[in-house]
mmCIF file with all atom_site columns, C-alpha atoms in Angstrom:
data_model
loop_
_atom_site.group_PDB
_atom_site.id
_atom_site.type_symbol
_atom_site.label_atom_id
_atom_site.label_alt_id
_atom_site.label_comp_id
_atom_site.label_asym_id
_atom_site.label_entity_id
_atom_site.label_seq_id
_atom_site.pdbx_PDB_ins_code
_atom_site.Cartn_x
_atom_site.Cartn_y
_atom_site.Cartn_z
_atom_site.occupancy
_atom_site.B_iso_or_equiv
_atom_site.pdbx_formal_charge
_atom_site.auth_seq_id
_atom_site.auth_comp_id
_atom_site.auth_asym_id
_atom_site.auth_atom_id
_atom_site.pdbx_PDB_model_num
ATOM 1  C CA . THR A 1 1  ? -16.188 14.172 -6.320  1.00 68.00 ? 1  THR A CA 1
ATOM 2  C CA . ALA A 1 2  ? -13.756 17.472 -7.159  1.00 84.00 ? 2  ALA A CA 1
ATOM 3  C CA . ALA A 1 3  ? -11.330 17.998 -4.877  1.00 91.00 ? 3  ALA A CA 1
ATOM 4  C CA . GLY A 1 4  ? -10.077 21.135 -6.389  1.00 91.00 ? 4  GLY A CA 1
ATOM 5  C CA . PRO A 1 5  ? -11.880 23.092 -4.053  1.00 93.00 ? 5  PRO A CA 1
ATOM 6  C CA . ALA A 1 6  ? -10.552 21.513 -1.030  1.00 94.00 ? 6  ALA A CA 1
ATOM 7  C CA . ALA A 1 7  ? -6.927  21.978 -2.809  1.00 93.00 ? 7  ALA A CA 1
ATOM 8  C CA . PHE A 1 8  ? -7.019  25.667 -3.310  1.00 93.00 ? 8  PHE A CA 1
ATOM 9  C CA . ALA A 1 9  ? -8.260  26.286 0.347   1.00 92.00 ? 9  ALA A CA 1
ATOM 10 C CA . ARG A 1 10 ? -4.749  24.262 1.627   1.00 89.00 ? 10 ARG A CA 1
ATOM 11 C CA . LEU A 1 11 ? -3.046  25.871 -0.560  1.00 89.00 ? 11 LEU A CA 1
ATOM 12 C CA . SER A 1 12 ? -3.575  29.299 -0.097  1.00 91.00 ? 12 SER A CA 1
ATOM 13 C CA . GLY A 1 13 ? -5.384  29.719 3.154   1.00 88.00 ? 13 GLY A CA 1
ATOM 14 C CA . ALA A 1 14 ? -8.762  31.415 2.159   1.00 90.00 ? 14 ALA A CA 1
ATOM 15 C CA . PRO A 1 15 ? -11.861 30.112 3.580   1.00 90.00 ? 15 PRO A CA 1
ATOM 16 C CA . VAL A 1 16 ? -13.903 27.549 1.798   1.00 95.00 ? 16 VAL A CA 1
ATOM 17 C CA . VAL A 1 17 ? -17.629 30.038 1.745   1.00 96.00 ? 17 VAL A CA 1
ATOM 18 C CA . PRO A 1 18 ? -20.778 27.522 -0.013  1.00 95.00 ? 18 PRO A CA 1
ATOM 19 C CA . VAL A 1 19 ? -22.582 29.835 -2.726  1.00 96.00 ? 19 VAL A CA 1
ATOM 20 C CA . PHE A 1 20 ? -25.936 28.089 -3.329  1.00 95.00 ? 20 PHE A CA 1
ATOM 21 C CA . SER A 1 21 ? -28.961 30.414 -6.196  1.00 94.00 ? 21 SER A CA 1
ATOM 22 C CA . CYS A 1 22 ? -32.183 29.037 -4.610  1.00 93.00 ? 22 CYS A CA 1
ATOM 23 C CA . ARG A 1 23 ? -35.259 29.563 -7.660  1.00 94.00 ? 23 ARG A CA 1
ATOM 24 C CA . VAL A 1 24 ? -38.479 31.115 -5.381  1.00 94.00 ? 24 VAL A CA 1
ATOM 25 C CA . ALA A 1 25 ? -40.608 32.272 -9.153  1.00 95.00 ? 25 ALA A CA 1
ATOM 26 C CA . PRO A 1 26 ? -39.826 32.113 -12.990 1.00 94.00 ? 26 PRO A CA 1
ATOM 27 C CA . PHE A 1 27 ? -36.578 34.680 -13.217 1.00 95.00 ? 27 PHE A CA 1
ATOM 28 C CA . ARG A 1 28 ? -36.616 35.156 -8.474  1.00 97.00 ? 28 ARG A CA 1
ATOM 29 C CA . HIS A 1 29 ? -33.682 33.202 -7.667  1.00 96.00 ? 29 HIS A CA 1
ATOM 30 C CA . ARG A 1 30 ? -32.527 34.160 -3.639  1.00 96.00 ? 30 ARG A CA 1
ATOM 31 C CA . ILE A 1 31 ? -29.028 33.484 -3.033  1.00 97.00 ? 31 ILE A CA 1
ATOM 32 C CA . VAL A 1 32 ? -27.735 31.544 0.113   1.00 95.00 ? 32 VAL A CA 1
ATOM 33 C CA . VAL A 1 33 ? -24.271 32.685 1.774   1.00 97.00 ? 33 VAL A CA 1
ATOM 34 C CA . ALA A 1 34 ? -23.621 29.366 4.671   1.00 95.00 ? 34 ALA A CA 1
ATOM 35 C CA . PRO A 1 35 ? -21.562 29.414 7.301   1.00 96.00 ? 35 PRO A CA 1
ATOM 36 C CA . PRO A 1 36 ? -17.228 29.269 6.007   1.00 97.00 ? 36 PRO A CA 1
ATOM 37 C CA . ILE A 1 37 ? -16.257 25.298 5.890   1.00 95.00 ? 37 ILE A CA 1
ATOM 38 C CA . PRO A 1 38 ? -13.878 24.550 7.771   1.00 91.00 ? 38 PRO A CA 1
ATOM 39 C CA . MET A 1 39 ? -10.584 23.063 6.698   1.00 90.00 ? 39 MET A CA 1
ATOM 40 C CA . GLU A 1 40 ? -8.626  20.665 7.637   1.00 84.00 ? 40 GLU A CA 1
ATOM 41 C CA . SER A 1 41 ? -4.520  22.079 7.957   1.00 80.00 ? 41 SER A CA 1
ATOM 42 C CA . GLU A 1 42 ? -2.988  18.633 10.298  1.00 78.00 ? 42 GLU A CA 1
ATOM 43 C CA . GLY A 1 43 ? -1.822  16.110 9.410   1.00 75.00 ? 43 GLY A CA 1
ATOM 44 C CA . ALA A 1 44 ? -1.673  13.588 6.367   1.00 84.00 ? 44 ALA A CA 1
ATOM 45 C CA . LYS A 1 45 ? -1.633  16.250 3.204   1.00 84.00 ? 45 LYS A CA 1
ATOM 46 C CA . ASP A 1 46 ? -4.701  13.093 1.413   1.00 88.00 ? 46 ASP A CA 1
ATOM 47 C CA . ASP A 1 47 ? -6.086  12.542 4.718   1.00 90.00 ? 47 ASP A CA 1
ATOM 48 C CA . ALA A 1 48 ? -6.691  15.955 5.155   1.00 90.00 ? 48 ALA A CA 1
ATOM 49 C CA . LEU A 1 49 ? -7.815  16.841 2.168   1.00 94.00 ? 49 LEU A CA 1
ATOM 50 C CA . ARG A 1 50 ? -10.000 13.170 1.393   1.00 94.00 ? 50 ARG A CA 1
ATOM 51 C CA . GLU A 1 51 ? -11.534 15.085 5.128   1.00 94.00 ? 51 GLU A CA 1
ATOM 52 C CA . ASN A 1 52 ? -11.829 18.840 3.764   1.00 94.00 ? 52 ASN A CA 1
ATOM 53 C CA . THR A 1 53 ? -12.992 17.055 0.180   1.00 95.00 ? 53 THR A CA 1
ATOM 54 C CA . LEU A 1 54 ? -16.049 15.196 2.516   1.00 96.00 ? 54 LEU A CA 1
ATOM 55 C CA . ARG A 1 55 ? -17.230 18.806 4.524   1.00 95.00 ? 55 ARG A CA 1
ATOM 56 C CA . ILE A 1 56 ? -17.428 20.512 1.331   1.00 95.00 ? 56 ILE A CA 1
ATOM 57 C CA . ASN A 1 57 ? -19.746 17.467 0.088   1.00 95.00 ? 57 ASN A CA 1
ATOM 58 C CA . ARG A 1 58 ? -21.423 17.980 2.965   1.00 95.00 ? 58 ARG A CA 1
ATOM 59 C CA . ALA A 1 59 ? -22.700 21.291 2.441   1.00 95.00 ? 59 ALA A CA 1
ATOM 60 C CA . ILE A 1 60 ? -24.032 20.634 -0.532  1.00 93.00 ? 60 ILE A CA 1
ATOM 61 C CA . GLU A 1 61 ? -26.127 17.611 0.949   1.00 94.00 ? 61 GLU A CA 1
ATOM 62 C CA . THR A 1 62 ? -27.872 19.875 2.892   1.00 95.00 ? 62 THR A CA 1
ATOM 63 C CA . MET A 1 63 ? -28.968 22.312 0.442   1.00 93.00 ? 63 MET A CA 1
ATOM 64 C CA . VAL A 1 64 ? -29.799 19.372 -2.183  1.00 93.00 ? 64 VAL A CA 1
ATOM 65 C CA . ARG A 1 65 ? -31.490 16.996 0.823   1.00 95.00 ? 65 ARG A CA 1
ATOM 66 C CA . ALA A 1 66 ? -33.188 20.703 2.118   1.00 94.00 ? 66 ALA A CA 1
ATOM 67 C CA . ALA A 1 67 ? -33.942 21.237 -1.883  1.00 92.00 ? 67 ALA A CA 1
ATOM 68 C CA . PRO A 1 68 ? -33.748 18.115 -4.249  1.00 90.00 ? 68 PRO A CA 1
ATOM 69 C CA . GLU A 1 69 ? -36.017 19.686 -7.003  1.00 90.00 ? 69 GLU A CA 1
ATOM 70 C CA . GLN A 1 70 ? -33.133 23.322 -6.821  1.00 89.00 ? 70 GLN A CA 1
ATOM 71 C CA . TRP A 1 71 ? -30.551 20.219 -7.748  1.00 86.00 ? 71 TRP A CA 1
ATOM 72 C CA . LEU A 1 72 ? -28.980 20.073 -11.439 1.00 79.00 ? 72 LEU A CA 1
ATOM 73 C CA . TRP A 1 73 ? -26.912 17.650 -12.355 1.00 74.00 ? 73 TRP A CA 1
ATOM 74 C CA . LEU A 1 74 ? -24.860 18.621 -15.448 1.00 72.00 ? 74 LEU A CA 1
ATOM 75 C CA . HIS A 1 75 ? -22.112 15.694 -15.749 1.00 71.00 ? 75 HIS A CA 1
ATOM 76 C CA . ARG A 1 76 ? -23.063 12.680 -17.241 1.00 71.00 ? 76 ARG A CA 1
ATOM 77 C CA . ARG A 1 77 ? -21.963 10.824 -13.085 1.00 68.00 ? 77 ARG A CA 1
ATOM 78 C CA . TRP A 1 78 ? -24.106 8.045  -14.077 1.00 67.00 ? 78 TRP A CA 1
ATOM 79 C CA . ARG A 1 79 ? -23.554 6.604  -18.328 1.00 72.00 ? 79 ARG A CA 1
ATOM 80 C CA . ILE A 1 80 ? -26.877 3.713  -18.102 1.00 73.00 ? 80 ILE A CA 1
ATOM 81 C CA . GLN A 1 81 ? -30.532 4.551  -18.671 1.00 69.00 ? 81 GLN A CA 1
ATOM 82 C CA . ALA A 1 82 ? -32.623 3.616  -15.907 1.00 65.00 ? 82 ALA A CA 1
ATOM 83 C CA . THR A 1 83 ? -35.741 1.796  -17.434 1.00 65.00 ? 83 THR A CA 1
#
């Protein structure tokens, strides 16, 4: 999982605001702007990065679980084809 957003948030002090595009009809979308994710800034750098990445992933997971048919994954994460 990419830790880039959490790393940028830590370096810049900027909040991470999850934004999602949901299809509602052909050529029609609804934009969902979730509340900012509080970032951990205390403690060891690696621990904070891990915790913040987990928080971002939880926000994504919430949207995927709410509407799994909306999920589009472009990265070939699983190399073995299902049979």
